[in-house]
PDB file of C-alpha atoms and ligand atoms in Angstrom:
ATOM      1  CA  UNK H 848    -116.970 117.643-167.526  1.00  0.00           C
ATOM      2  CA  UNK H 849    -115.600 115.009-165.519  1.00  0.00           C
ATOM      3  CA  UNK H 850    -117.615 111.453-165.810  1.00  0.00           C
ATOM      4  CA  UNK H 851    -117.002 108.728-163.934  1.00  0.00           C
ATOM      5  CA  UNK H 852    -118.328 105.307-163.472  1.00  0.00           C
ATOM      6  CA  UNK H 853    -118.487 103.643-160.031  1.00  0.00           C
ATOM      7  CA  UNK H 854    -118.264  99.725-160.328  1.00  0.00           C
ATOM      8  CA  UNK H 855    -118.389  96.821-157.973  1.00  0.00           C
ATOM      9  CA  UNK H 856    -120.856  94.237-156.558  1.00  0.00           C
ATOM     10  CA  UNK H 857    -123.684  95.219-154.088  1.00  0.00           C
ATOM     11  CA  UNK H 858    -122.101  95.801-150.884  1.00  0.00           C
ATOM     12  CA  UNK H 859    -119.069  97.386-152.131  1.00  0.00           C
ATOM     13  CA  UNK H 860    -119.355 100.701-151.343  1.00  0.00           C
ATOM     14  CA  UNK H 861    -120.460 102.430-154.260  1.00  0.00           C
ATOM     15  CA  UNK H 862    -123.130 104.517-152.999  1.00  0.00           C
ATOM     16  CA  UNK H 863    -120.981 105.806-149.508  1.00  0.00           C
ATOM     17  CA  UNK H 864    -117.915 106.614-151.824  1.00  0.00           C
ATOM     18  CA  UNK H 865    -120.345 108.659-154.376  1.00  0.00           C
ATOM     19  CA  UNK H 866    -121.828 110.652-151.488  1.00  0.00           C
ATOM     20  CA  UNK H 867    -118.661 111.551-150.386  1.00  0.00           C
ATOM     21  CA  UNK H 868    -117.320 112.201-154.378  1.00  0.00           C
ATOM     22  CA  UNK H 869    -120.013 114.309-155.200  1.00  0.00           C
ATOM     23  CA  UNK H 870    -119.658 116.763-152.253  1.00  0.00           C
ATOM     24  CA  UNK H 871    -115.082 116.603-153.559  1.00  0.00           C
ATOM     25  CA  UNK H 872    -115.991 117.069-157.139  1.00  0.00           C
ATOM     26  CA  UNK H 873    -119.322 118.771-157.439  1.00  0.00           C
ATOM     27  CA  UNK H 874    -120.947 116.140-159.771  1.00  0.00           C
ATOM     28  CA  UNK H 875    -124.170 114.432-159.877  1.00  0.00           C
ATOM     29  CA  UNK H 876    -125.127 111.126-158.753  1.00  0.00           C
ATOM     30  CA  UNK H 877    -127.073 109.018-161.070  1.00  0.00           C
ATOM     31  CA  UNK H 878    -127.501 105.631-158.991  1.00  0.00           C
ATOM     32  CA  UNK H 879    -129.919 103.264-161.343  1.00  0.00           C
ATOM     33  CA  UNK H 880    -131.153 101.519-158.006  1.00  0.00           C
ATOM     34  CA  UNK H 881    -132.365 104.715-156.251  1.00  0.00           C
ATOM     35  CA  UNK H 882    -134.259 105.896-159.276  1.00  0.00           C
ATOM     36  CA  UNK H 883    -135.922 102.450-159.592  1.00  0.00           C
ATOM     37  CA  UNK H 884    -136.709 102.442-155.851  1.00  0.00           C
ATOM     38  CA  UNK H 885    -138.549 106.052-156.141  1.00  0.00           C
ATOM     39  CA  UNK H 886    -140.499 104.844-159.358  1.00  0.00           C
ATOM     40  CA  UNK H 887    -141.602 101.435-157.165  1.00  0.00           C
ATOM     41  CA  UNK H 888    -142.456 103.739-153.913  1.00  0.00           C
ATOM     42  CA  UNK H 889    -144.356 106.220-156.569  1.00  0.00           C
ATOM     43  CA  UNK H 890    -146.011 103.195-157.751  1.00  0.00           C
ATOM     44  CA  UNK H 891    -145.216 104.106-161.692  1.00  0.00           C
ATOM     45  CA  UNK H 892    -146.137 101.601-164.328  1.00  0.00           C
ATOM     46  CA  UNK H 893    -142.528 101.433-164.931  1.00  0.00           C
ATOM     47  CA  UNK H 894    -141.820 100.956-160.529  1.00  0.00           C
ATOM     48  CA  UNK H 895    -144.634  98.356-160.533  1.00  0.00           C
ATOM     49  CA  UNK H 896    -142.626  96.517-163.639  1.00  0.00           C
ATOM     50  CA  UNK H 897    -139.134  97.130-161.926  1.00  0.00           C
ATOM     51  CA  UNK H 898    -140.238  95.517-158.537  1.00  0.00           C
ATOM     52  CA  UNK H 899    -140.749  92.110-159.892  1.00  0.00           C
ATOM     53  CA  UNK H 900    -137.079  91.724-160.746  1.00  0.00           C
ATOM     54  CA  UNK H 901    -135.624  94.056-157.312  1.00  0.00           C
ATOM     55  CA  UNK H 902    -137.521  91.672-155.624  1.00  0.00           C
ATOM     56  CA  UNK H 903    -135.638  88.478-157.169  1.00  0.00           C
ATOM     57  CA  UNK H 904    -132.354  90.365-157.294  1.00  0.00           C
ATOM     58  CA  UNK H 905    -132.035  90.121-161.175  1.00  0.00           C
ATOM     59  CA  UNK H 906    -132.179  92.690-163.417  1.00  0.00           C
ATOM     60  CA  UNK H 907    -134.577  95.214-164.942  1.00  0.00           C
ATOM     61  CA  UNK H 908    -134.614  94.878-168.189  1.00  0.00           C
ATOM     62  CA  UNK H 909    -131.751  96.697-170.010  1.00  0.00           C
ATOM     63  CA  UNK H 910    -133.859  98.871-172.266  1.00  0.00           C
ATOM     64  CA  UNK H 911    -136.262 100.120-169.224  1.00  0.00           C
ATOM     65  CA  UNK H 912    -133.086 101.406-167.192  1.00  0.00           C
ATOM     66  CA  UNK H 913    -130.639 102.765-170.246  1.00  0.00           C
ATOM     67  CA  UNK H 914    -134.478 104.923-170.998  1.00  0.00           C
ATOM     68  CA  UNK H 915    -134.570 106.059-167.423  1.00  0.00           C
ATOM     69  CA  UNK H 916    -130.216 107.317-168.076  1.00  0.00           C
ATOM     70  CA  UNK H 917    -131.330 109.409-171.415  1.00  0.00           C
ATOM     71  CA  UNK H 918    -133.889 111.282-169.728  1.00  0.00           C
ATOM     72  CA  UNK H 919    -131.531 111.952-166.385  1.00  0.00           C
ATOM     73  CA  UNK H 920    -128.650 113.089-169.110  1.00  0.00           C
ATOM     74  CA  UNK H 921    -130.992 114.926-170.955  1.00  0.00           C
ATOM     75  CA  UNK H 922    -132.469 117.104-168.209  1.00  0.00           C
ATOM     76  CA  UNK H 923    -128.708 116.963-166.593  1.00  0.00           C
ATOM     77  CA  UNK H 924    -125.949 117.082-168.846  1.00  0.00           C
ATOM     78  CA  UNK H 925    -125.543 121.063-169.377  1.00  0.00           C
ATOM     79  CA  UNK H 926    -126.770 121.718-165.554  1.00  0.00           C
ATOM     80  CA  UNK H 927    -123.796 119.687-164.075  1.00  0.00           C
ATOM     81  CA  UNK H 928    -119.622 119.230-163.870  1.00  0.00           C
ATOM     82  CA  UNK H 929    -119.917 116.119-164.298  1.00  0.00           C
ATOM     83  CA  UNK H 930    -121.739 112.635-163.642  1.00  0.00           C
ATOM     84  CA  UNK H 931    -121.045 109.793-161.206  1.00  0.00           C
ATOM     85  CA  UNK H 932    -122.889 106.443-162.493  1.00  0.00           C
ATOM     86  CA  UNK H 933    -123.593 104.313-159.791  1.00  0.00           C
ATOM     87  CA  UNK H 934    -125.228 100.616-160.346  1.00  0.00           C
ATOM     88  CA  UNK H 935    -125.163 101.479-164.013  1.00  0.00           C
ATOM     89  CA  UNK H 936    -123.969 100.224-166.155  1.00  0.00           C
ATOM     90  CA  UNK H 937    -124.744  96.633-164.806  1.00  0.00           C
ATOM     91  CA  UNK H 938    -124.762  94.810-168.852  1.00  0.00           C
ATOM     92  CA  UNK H 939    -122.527  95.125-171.656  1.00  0.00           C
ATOM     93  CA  UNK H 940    -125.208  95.900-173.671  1.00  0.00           C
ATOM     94  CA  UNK H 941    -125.798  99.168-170.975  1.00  0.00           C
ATOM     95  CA  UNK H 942    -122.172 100.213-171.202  1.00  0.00           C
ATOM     96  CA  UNK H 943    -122.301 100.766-175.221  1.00  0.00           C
ATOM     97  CA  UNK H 944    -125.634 102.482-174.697  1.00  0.00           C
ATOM     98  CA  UNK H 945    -124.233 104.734-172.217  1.00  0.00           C
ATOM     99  CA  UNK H 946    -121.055 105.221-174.630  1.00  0.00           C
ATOM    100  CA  UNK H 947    -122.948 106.081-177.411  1.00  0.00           C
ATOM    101  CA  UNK H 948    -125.541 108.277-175.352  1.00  0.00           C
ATOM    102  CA  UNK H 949    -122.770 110.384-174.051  1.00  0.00           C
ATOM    103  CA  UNK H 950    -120.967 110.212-177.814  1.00  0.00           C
ATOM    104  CA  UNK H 951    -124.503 112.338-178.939  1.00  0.00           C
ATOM    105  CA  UNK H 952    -123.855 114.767-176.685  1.00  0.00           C
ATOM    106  CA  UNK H 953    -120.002 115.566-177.245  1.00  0.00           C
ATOM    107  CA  UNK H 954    -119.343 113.478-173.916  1.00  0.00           C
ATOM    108  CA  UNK H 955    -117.631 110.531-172.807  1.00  0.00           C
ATOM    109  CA  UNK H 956    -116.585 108.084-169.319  1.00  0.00           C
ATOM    110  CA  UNK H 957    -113.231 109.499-167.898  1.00  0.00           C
ATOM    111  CA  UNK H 958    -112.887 106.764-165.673  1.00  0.00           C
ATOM    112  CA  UNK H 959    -114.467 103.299-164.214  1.00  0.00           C
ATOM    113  CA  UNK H 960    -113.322 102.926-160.696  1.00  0.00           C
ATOM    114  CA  UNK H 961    -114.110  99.530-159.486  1.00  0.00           C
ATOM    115  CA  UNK H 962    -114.199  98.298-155.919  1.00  0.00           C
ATOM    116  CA  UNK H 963    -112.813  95.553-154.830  1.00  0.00           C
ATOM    117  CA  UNK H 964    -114.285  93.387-151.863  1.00  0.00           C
ATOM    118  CA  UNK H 965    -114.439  89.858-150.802  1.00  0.00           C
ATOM    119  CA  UNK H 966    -117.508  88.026-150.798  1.00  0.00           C
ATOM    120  CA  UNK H 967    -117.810  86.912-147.298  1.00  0.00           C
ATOM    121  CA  UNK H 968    -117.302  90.983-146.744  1.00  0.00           C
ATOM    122  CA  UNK H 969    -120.071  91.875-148.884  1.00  0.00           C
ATOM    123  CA  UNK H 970    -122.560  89.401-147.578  1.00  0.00           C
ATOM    124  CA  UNK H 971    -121.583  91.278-144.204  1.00  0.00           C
ATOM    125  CA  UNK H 972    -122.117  94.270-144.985  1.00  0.00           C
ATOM    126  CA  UNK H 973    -125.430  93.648-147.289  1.00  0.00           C
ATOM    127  CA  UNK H 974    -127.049  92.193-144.046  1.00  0.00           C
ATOM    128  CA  UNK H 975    -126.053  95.105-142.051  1.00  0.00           C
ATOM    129  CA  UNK H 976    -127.768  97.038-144.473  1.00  0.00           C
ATOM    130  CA  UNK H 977    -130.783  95.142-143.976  1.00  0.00           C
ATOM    131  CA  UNK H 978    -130.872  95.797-139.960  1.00  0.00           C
ATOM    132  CA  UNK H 979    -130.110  99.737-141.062  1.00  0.00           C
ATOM    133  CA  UNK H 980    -132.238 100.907-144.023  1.00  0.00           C
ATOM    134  CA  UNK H 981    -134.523  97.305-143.915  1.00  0.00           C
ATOM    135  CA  UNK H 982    -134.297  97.224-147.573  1.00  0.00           C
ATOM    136  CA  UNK H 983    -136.293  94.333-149.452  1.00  0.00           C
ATOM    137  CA  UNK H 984    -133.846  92.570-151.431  1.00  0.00           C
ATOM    138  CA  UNK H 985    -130.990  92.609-148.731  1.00  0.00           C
ATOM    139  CA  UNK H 986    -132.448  88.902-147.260  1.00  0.00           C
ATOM    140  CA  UNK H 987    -129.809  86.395-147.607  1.00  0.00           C
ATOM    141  CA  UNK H 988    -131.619  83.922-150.694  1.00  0.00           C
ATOM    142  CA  UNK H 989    -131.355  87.872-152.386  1.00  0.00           C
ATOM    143  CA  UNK H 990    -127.703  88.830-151.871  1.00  0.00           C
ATOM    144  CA  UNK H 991    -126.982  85.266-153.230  1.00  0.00           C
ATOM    145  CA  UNK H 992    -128.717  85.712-156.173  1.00  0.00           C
ATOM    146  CA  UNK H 993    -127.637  89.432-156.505  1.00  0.00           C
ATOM    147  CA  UNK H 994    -123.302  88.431-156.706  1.00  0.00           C
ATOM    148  CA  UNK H 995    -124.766  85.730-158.754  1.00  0.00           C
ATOM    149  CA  UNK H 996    -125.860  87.946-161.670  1.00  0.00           C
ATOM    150  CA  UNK H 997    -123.162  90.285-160.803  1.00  0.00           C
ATOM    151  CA  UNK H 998    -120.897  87.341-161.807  1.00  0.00           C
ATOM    152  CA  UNK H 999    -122.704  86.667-164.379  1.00  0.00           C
ATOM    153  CA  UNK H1000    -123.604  89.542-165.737  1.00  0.00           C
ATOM    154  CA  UNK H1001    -121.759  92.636-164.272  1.00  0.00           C
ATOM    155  CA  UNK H1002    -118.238  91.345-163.794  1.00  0.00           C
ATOM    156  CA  UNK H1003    -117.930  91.416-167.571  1.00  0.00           C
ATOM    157  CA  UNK H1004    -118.627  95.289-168.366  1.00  0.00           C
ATOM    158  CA  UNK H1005    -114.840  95.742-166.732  1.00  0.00           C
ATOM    159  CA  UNK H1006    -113.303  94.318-169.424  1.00  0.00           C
ATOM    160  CA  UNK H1007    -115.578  96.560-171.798  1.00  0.00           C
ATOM    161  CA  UNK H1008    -113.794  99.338-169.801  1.00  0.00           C
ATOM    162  CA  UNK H1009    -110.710  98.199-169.684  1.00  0.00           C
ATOM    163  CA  UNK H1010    -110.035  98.054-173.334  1.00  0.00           C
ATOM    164  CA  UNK H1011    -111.060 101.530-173.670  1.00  0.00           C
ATOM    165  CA  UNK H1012    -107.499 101.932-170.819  1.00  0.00           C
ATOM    166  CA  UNK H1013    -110.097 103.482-168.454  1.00  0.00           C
ATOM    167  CA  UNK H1014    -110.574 101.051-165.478  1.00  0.00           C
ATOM    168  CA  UNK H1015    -108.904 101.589-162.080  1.00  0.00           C
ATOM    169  CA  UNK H1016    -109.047  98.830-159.799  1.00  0.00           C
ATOM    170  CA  UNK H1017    -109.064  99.987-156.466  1.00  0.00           C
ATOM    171  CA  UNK H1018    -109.205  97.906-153.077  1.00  0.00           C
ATOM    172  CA  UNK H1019    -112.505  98.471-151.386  1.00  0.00           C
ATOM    173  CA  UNK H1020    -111.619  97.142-148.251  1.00  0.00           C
ATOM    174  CA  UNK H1021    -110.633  99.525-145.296  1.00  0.00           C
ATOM    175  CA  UNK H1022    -112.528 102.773-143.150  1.00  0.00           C
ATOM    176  CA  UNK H1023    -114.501 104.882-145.625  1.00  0.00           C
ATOM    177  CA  UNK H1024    -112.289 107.149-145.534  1.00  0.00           C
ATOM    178  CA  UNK H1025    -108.862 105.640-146.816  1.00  0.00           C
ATOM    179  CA  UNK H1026    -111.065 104.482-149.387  1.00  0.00           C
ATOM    180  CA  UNK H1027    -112.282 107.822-150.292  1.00  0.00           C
ATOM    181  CA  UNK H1028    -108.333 108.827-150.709  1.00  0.00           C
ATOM    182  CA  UNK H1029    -108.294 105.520-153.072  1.00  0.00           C
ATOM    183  CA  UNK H1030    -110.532 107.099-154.924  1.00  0.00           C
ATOM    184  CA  UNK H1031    -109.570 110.954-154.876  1.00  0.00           C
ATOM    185  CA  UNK H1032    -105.796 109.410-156.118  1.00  0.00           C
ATOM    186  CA  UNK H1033    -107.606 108.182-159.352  1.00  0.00           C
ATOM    187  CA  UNK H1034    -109.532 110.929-160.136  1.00  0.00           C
ATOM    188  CA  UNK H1035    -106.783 113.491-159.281  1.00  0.00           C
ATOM    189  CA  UNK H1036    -104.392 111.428-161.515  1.00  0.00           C
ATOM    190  CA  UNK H1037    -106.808 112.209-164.843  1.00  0.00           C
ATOM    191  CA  UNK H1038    -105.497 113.846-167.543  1.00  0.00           C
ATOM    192  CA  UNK H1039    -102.968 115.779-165.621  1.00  0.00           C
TER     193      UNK H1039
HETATM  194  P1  AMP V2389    -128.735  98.661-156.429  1.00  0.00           P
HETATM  195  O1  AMP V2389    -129.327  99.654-155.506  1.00  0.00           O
HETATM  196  O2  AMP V2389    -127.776  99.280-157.408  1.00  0.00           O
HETATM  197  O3  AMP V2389    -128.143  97.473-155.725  1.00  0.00           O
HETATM  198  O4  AMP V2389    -129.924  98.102-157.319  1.00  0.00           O
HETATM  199  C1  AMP V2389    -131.028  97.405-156.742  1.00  0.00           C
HETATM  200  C2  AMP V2389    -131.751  96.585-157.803  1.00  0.00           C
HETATM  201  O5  AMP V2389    -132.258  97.456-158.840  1.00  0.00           O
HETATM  202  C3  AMP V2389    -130.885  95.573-158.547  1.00  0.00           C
HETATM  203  O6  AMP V2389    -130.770  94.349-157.841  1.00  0.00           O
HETATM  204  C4  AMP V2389    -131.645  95.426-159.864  1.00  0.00           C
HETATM  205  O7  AMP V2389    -132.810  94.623-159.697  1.00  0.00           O
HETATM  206  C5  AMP V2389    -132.108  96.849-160.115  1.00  0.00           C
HETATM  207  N1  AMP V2389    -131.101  97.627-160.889  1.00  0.00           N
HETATM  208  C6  AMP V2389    -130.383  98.707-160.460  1.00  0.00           C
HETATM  209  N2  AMP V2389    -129.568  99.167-161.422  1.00  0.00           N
HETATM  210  C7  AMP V2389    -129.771  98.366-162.500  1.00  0.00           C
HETATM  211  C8  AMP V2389    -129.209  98.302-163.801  1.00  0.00           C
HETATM  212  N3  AMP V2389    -128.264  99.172-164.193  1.00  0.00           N
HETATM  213  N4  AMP V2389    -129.657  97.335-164.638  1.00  0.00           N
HETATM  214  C9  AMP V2389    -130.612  96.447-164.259  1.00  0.00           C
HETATM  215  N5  AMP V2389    -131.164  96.434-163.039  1.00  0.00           N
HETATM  216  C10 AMP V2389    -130.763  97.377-162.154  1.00  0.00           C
END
């Protein structure tokens, strides 16, 4: 199995790269965002409770998404080479769930690759995204708030990484594609 983490702030890239990582490593993409976005367009109890922070750009409550991960890895985790984590984990308190939850099942993160990108790149790119896919919380007071709580919140679960020696930190900036060779360089370079 071959786990890996994809971390960075909205905007950075994290759901291209995975699309292209999945189809290079054969793994399966677990982005936190998309599943919330299907429970809020299938109008769940749990989409209709999820929408009220998406809207806002904060956070769903940590115990609703880490939930939503030990289903996916329990229907998943013998089906699959591997996991990428996209969005997730966004807390401390989500990374040692997610440690623990793969610890249960004889699993464990192989590596966090984080993008890097500038802020005045990501609030390009988020509005972009807005014109393209018209998604709700990709309006400008949003994206604020969004790097906001990623600063707040997010930026943090790095370090959690890092003293386990298993963050990369890899420049984000660039075409997709030298980007995606970033990325393939990390991987390739794990326990080799
Ligand atoms: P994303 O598509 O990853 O940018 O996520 C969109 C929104 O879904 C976020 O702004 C949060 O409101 C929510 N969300 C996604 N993943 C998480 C997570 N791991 N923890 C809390 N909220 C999340």
């Amino acid at each position: 199995m071959l786990n890996l983490i994809l971390f960075g702030p909205p905007g950075s890239g994290k759901g291209t790269q995975a699309a292209i990582l999945i189809e290079k490593y054969n793994l399966k993409h677990i982005s936190t965002g998309d599943l919330l976005r299907s429970e809020v367009a299938a109008e769940t109890e749990l989409g209709l409770e999820a929408k009220k922070f998406m809207d806002k750009g904060d956070l769903v409550p940590d115990e609703v998404v880490i939930g939503m991960i030990g289903n996916k890895l329990d229907t998943e985790a013998n089906k699959v080479n591997g996991f990428i984590f996209d969005g997730f984990p966004r807390t401390v308190a989500q990374a040692k769930a997610l440690d623990s939850m793969l610890t249960e099942k004889g699993l464990s993160i192989d590596k966090v690759l984080s993008l890097h990108v500038g802020d005045e790149e990501i609030v390009k790119r988020l509005l972009q995204r807005a014109i393209d896919q018209g998604r709700p919380d990709d309006t400008k007071e949003v994206i604020q708030n969004r790097l906001n709580v990623y600063k707040s919140s997010t930026a943090v679960v790095a370090d959690h990484y890092a003293d386990q020696l298993k963050l990369a930190d890899i420049q984000g900036e660039g075409s997709i594609e030298d980007i995606a060779s970033r990325l393939a360089e990390q991987i390739d370079s794990i326990s080799v």
